[in-house]
PDB file of C-alpha atoms in Angstrom:
ATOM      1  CA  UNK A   1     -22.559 -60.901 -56.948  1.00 39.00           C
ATOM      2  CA  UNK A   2     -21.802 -57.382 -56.452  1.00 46.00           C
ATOM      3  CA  UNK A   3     -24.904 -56.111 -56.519  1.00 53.00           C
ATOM      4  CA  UNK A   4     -24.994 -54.773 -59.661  1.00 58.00           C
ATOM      5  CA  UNK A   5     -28.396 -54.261 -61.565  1.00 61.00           C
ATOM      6  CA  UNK A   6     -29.518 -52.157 -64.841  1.00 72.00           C
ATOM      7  CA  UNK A   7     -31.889 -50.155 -62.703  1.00 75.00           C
ATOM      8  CA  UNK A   8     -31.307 -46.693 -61.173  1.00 81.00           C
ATOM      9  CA  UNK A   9     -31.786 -46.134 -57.840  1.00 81.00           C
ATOM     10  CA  UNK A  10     -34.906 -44.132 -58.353  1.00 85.00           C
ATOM     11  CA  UNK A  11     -36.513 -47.110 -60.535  1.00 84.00           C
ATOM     12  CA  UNK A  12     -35.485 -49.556 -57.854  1.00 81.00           C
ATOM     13  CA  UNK A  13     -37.367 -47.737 -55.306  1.00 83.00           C
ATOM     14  CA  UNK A  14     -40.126 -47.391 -57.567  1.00 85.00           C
ATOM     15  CA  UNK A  15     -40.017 -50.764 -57.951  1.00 85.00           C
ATOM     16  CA  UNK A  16     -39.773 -52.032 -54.444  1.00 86.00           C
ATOM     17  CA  UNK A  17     -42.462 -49.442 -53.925  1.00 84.00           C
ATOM     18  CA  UNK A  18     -44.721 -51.429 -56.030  1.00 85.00           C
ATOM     19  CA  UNK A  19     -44.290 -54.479 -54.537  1.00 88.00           C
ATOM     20  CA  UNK A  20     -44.748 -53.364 -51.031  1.00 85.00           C
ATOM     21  CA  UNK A  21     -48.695 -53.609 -51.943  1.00 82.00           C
ATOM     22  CA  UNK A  22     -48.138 -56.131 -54.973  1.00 84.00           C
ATOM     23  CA  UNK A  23     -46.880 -58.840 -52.067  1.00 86.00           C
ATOM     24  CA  UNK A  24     -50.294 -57.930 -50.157  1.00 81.00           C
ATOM     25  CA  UNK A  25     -52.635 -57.569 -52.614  1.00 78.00           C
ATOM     26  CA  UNK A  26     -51.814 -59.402 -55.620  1.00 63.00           C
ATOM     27  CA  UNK A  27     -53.191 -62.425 -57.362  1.00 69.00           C
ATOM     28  CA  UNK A  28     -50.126 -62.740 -59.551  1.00 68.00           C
ATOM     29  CA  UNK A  29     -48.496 -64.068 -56.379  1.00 75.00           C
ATOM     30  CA  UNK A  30     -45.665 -66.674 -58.223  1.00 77.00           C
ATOM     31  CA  UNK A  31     -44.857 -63.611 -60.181  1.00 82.00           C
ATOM     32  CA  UNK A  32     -44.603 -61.006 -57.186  1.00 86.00           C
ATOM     33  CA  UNK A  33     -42.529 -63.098 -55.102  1.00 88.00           C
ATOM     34  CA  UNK A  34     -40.140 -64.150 -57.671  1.00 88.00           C
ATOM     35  CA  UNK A  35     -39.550 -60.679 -58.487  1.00 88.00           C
ATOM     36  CA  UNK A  36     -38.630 -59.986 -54.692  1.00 89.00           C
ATOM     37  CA  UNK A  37     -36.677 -63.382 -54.486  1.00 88.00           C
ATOM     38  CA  UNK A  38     -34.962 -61.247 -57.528  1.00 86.00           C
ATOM     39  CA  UNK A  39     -34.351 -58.777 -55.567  1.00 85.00           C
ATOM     40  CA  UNK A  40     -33.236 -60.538 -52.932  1.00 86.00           C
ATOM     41  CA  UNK A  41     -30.354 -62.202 -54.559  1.00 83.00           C
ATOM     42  CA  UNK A  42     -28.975 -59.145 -55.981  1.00 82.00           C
ATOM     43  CA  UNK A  43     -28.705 -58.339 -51.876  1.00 80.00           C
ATOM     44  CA  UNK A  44     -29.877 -54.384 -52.645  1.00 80.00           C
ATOM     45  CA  UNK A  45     -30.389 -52.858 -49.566  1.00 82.00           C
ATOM     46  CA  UNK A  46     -32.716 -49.846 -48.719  1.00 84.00           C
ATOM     47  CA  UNK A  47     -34.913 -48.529 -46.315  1.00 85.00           C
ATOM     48  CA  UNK A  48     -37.989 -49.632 -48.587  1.00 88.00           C
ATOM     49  CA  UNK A  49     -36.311 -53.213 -49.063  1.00 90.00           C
ATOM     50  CA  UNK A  50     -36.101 -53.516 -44.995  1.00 91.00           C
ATOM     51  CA  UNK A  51     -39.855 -52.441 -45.281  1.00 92.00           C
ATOM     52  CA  UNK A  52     -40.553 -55.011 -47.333  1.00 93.00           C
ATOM     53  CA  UNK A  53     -39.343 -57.550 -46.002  1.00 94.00           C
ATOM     54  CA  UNK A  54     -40.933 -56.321 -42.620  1.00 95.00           C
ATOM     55  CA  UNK A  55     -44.231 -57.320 -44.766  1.00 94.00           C
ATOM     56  CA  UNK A  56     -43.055 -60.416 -46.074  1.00 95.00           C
ATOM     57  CA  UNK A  57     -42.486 -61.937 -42.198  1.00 97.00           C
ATOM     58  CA  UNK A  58     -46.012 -60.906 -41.555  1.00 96.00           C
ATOM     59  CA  UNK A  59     -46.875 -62.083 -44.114  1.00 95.00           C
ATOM     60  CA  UNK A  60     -45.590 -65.881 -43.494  1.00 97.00           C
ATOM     61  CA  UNK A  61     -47.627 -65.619 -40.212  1.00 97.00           C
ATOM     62  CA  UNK A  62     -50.665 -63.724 -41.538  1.00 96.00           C
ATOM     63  CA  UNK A  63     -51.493 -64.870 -45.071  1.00 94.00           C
ATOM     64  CA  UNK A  64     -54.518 -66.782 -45.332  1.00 92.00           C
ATOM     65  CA  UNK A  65     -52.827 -68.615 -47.908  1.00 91.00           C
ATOM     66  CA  UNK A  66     -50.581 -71.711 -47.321  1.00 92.00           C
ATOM     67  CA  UNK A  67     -48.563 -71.179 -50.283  1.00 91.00           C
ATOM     68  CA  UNK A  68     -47.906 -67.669 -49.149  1.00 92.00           C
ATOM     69  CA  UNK A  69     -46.969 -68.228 -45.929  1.00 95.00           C
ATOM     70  CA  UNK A  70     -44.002 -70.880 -47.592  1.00 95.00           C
ATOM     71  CA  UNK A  71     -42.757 -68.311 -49.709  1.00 93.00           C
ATOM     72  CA  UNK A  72     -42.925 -65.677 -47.556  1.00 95.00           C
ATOM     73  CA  UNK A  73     -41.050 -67.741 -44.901  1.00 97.00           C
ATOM     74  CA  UNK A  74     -38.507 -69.034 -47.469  1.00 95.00           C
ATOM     75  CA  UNK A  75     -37.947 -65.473 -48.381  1.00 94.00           C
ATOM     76  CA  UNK A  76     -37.318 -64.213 -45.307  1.00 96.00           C
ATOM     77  CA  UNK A  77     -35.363 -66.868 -44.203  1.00 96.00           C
ATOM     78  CA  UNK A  78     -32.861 -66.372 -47.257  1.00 93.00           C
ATOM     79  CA  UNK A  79     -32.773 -62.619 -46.525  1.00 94.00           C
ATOM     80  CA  UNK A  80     -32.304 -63.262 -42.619  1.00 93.00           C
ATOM     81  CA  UNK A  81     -29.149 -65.781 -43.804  1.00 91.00           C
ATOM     82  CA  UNK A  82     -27.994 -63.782 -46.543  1.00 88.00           C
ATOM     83  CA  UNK A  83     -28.273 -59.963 -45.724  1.00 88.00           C
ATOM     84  CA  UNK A  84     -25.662 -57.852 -43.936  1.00 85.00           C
ATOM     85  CA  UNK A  85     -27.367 -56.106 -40.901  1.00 86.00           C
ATOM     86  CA  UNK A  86     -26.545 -55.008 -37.811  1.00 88.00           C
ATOM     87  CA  UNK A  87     -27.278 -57.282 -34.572  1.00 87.00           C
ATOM     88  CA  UNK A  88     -29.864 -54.786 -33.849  1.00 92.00           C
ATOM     89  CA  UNK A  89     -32.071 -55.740 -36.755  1.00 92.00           C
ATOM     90  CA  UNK A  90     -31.417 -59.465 -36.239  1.00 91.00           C
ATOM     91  CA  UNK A  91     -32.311 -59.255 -32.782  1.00 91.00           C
ATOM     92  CA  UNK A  92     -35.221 -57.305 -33.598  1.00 94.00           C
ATOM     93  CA  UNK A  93     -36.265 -60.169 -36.075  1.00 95.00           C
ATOM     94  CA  UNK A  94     -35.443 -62.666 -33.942  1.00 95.00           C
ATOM     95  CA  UNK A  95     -37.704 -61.190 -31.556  1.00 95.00           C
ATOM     96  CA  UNK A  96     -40.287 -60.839 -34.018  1.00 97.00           C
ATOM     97  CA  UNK A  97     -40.374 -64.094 -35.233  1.00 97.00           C
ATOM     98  CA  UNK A  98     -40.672 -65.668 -31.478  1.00 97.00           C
ATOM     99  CA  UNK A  99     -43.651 -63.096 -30.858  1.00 97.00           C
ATOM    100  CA  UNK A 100     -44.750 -64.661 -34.237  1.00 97.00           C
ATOM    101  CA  UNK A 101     -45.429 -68.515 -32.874  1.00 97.00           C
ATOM    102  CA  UNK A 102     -48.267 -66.982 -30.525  1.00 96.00           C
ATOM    103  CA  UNK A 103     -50.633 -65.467 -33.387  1.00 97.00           C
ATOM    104  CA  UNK A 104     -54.490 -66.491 -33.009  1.00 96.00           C
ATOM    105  CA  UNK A 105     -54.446 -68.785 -35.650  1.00 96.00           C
ATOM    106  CA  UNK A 106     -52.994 -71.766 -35.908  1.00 96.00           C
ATOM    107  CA  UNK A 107     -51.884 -72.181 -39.662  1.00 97.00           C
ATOM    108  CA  UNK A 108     -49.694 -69.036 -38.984  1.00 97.00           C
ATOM    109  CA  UNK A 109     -48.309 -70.236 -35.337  1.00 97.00           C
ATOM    110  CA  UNK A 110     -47.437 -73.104 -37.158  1.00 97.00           C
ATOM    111  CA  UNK A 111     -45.595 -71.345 -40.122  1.00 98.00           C
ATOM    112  CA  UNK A 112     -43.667 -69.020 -37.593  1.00 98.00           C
ATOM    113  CA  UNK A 113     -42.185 -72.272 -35.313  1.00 98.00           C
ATOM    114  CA  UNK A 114     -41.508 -73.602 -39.041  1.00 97.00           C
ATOM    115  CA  UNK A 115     -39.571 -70.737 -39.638  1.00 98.00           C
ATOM    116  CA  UNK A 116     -38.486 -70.815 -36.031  1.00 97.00           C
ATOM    117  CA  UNK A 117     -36.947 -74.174 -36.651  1.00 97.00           C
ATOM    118  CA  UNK A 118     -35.091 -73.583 -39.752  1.00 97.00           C
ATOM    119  CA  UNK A 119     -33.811 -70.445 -38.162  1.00 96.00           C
ATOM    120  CA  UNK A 120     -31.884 -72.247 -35.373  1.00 94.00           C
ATOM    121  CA  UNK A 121     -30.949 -75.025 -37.740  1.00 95.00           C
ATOM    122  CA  UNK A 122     -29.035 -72.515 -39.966  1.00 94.00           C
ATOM    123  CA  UNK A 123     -28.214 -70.033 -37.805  1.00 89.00           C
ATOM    124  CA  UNK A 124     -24.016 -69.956 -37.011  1.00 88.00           C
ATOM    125  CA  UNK A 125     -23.977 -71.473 -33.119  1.00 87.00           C
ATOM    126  CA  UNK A 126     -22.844 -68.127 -31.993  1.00 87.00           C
ATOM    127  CA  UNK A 127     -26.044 -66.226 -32.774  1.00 84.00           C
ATOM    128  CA  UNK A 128     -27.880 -68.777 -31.727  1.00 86.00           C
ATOM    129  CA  UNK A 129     -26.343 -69.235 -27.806  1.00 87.00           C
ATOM    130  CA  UNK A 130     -25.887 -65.410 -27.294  1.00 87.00           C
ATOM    131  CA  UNK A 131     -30.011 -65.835 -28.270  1.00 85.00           C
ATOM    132  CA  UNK A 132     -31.283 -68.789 -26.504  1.00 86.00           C
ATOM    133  CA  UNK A 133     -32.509 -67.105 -23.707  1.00 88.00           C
ATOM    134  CA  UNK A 134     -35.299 -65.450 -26.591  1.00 92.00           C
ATOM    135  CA  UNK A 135     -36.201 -68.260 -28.025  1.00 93.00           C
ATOM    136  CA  UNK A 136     -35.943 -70.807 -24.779  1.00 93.00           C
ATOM    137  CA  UNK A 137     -38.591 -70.140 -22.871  1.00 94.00           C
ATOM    138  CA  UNK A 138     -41.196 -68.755 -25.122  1.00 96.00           C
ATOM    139  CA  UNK A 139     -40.930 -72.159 -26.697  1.00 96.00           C
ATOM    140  CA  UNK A 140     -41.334 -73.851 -23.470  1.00 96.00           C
ATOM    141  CA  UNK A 141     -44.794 -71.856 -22.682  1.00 96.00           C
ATOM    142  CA  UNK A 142     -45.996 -72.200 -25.906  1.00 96.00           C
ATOM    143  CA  UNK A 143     -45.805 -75.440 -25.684  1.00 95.00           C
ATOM    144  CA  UNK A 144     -47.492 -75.766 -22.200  1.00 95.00           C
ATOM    145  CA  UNK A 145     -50.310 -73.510 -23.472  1.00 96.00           C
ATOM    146  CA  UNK A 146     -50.888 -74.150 -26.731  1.00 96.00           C
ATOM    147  CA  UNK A 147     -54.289 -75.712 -27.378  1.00 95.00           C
ATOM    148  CA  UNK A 148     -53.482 -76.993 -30.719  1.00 96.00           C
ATOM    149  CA  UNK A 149     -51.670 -80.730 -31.082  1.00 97.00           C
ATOM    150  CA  UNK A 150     -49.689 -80.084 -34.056  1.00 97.00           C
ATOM    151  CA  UNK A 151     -48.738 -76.721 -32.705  1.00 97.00           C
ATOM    152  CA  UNK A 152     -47.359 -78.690 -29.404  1.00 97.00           C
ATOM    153  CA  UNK A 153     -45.208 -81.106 -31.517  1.00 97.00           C
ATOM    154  CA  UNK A 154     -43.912 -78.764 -33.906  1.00 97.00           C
ATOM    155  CA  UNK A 155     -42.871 -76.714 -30.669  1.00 97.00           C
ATOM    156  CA  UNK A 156     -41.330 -79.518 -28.810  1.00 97.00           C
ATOM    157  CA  UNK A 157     -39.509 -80.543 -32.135  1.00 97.00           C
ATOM    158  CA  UNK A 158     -37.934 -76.761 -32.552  1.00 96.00           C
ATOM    159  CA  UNK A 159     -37.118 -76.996 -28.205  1.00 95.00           C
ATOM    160  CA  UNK A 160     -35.168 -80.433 -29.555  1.00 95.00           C
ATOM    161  CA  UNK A 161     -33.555 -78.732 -32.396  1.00 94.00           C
ATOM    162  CA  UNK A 162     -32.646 -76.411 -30.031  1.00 91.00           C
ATOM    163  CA  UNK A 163     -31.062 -78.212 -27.439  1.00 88.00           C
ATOM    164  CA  UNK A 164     -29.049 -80.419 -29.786  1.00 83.00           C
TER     165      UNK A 164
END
């Protein structure tokens, strides 16, 4: 890809405008997210895309909806992977998604250490050491104080994929 789309700039922001709410507040969810999975793949980058996807990560934490939280995750995760940025705004969504596996409820602690997991499983090794300190031992307290069983394993099971 080279990026390349049919839309000006000014309709793209409109666009990406729209589905800064859309993602929120829509019932046409399948619809909504495949557009921004569009998107996505065309790897356009703006100031309103970054904002976006600064709503789709709360989102996969925050959603009362399951299937939300997977596709908001997914998303992210495929942006995170795919998307040139700076080691500032990785670190700063690293950091985000750690904060992320202490929310109050436990559907969305569970989606973040999801996401948590995958992230260290595709992450290249050398983001991943010069960030182990983040993601180390917030892991290790969550998993002392977590009330929640399946929050516990799914934390001990991202410490293991860590330390492999």
């Amino acid at each position: 890809h080279d990026g390349a789309h049919p839309l000006s700039e000014e309709q793209m922001q409109a666009l990406l405008n729209f589905l800064h709410s859309a993602v929120i507040e829509s019932d046409h969810h399948n619809a909504t997210f495949g557009l921004v999975k569009a998107i996505s793949s065309k790897r356009f980058m703006s100031a309103e895309f970054y904002d976006l996807m600064d709503i789709i990560l709360k989102l996969s934490v925050q959603s009362q909806k399951s299937a939300i939280r997977l596709l908001s995750s997914q998303i992210f995760l495929q942006y995170l992977m795919d998307y040139p940025m700076g080691k500032q705004r990785i670190d700063r969504h690293l950091q985000q998604i750690v904060l992320n596996i202490k929310y109050e409820y436990e559907e969305g602690r569970l989606s973040a250490i999801d996401l948590l997991t995958s992230v260290i499983q595709k992450f290249p090794f050398p983001v991943l050491e010069s960030n182990s300190q983040l993601f180390f031992l917030p892991l290790v307290l969550q998993m002392v104080n977590d009330d929640c069983k399946s929050c516990k394993e799914a934390v001990a099971n991202c410490i293991s994929v860590l330390i492999k």
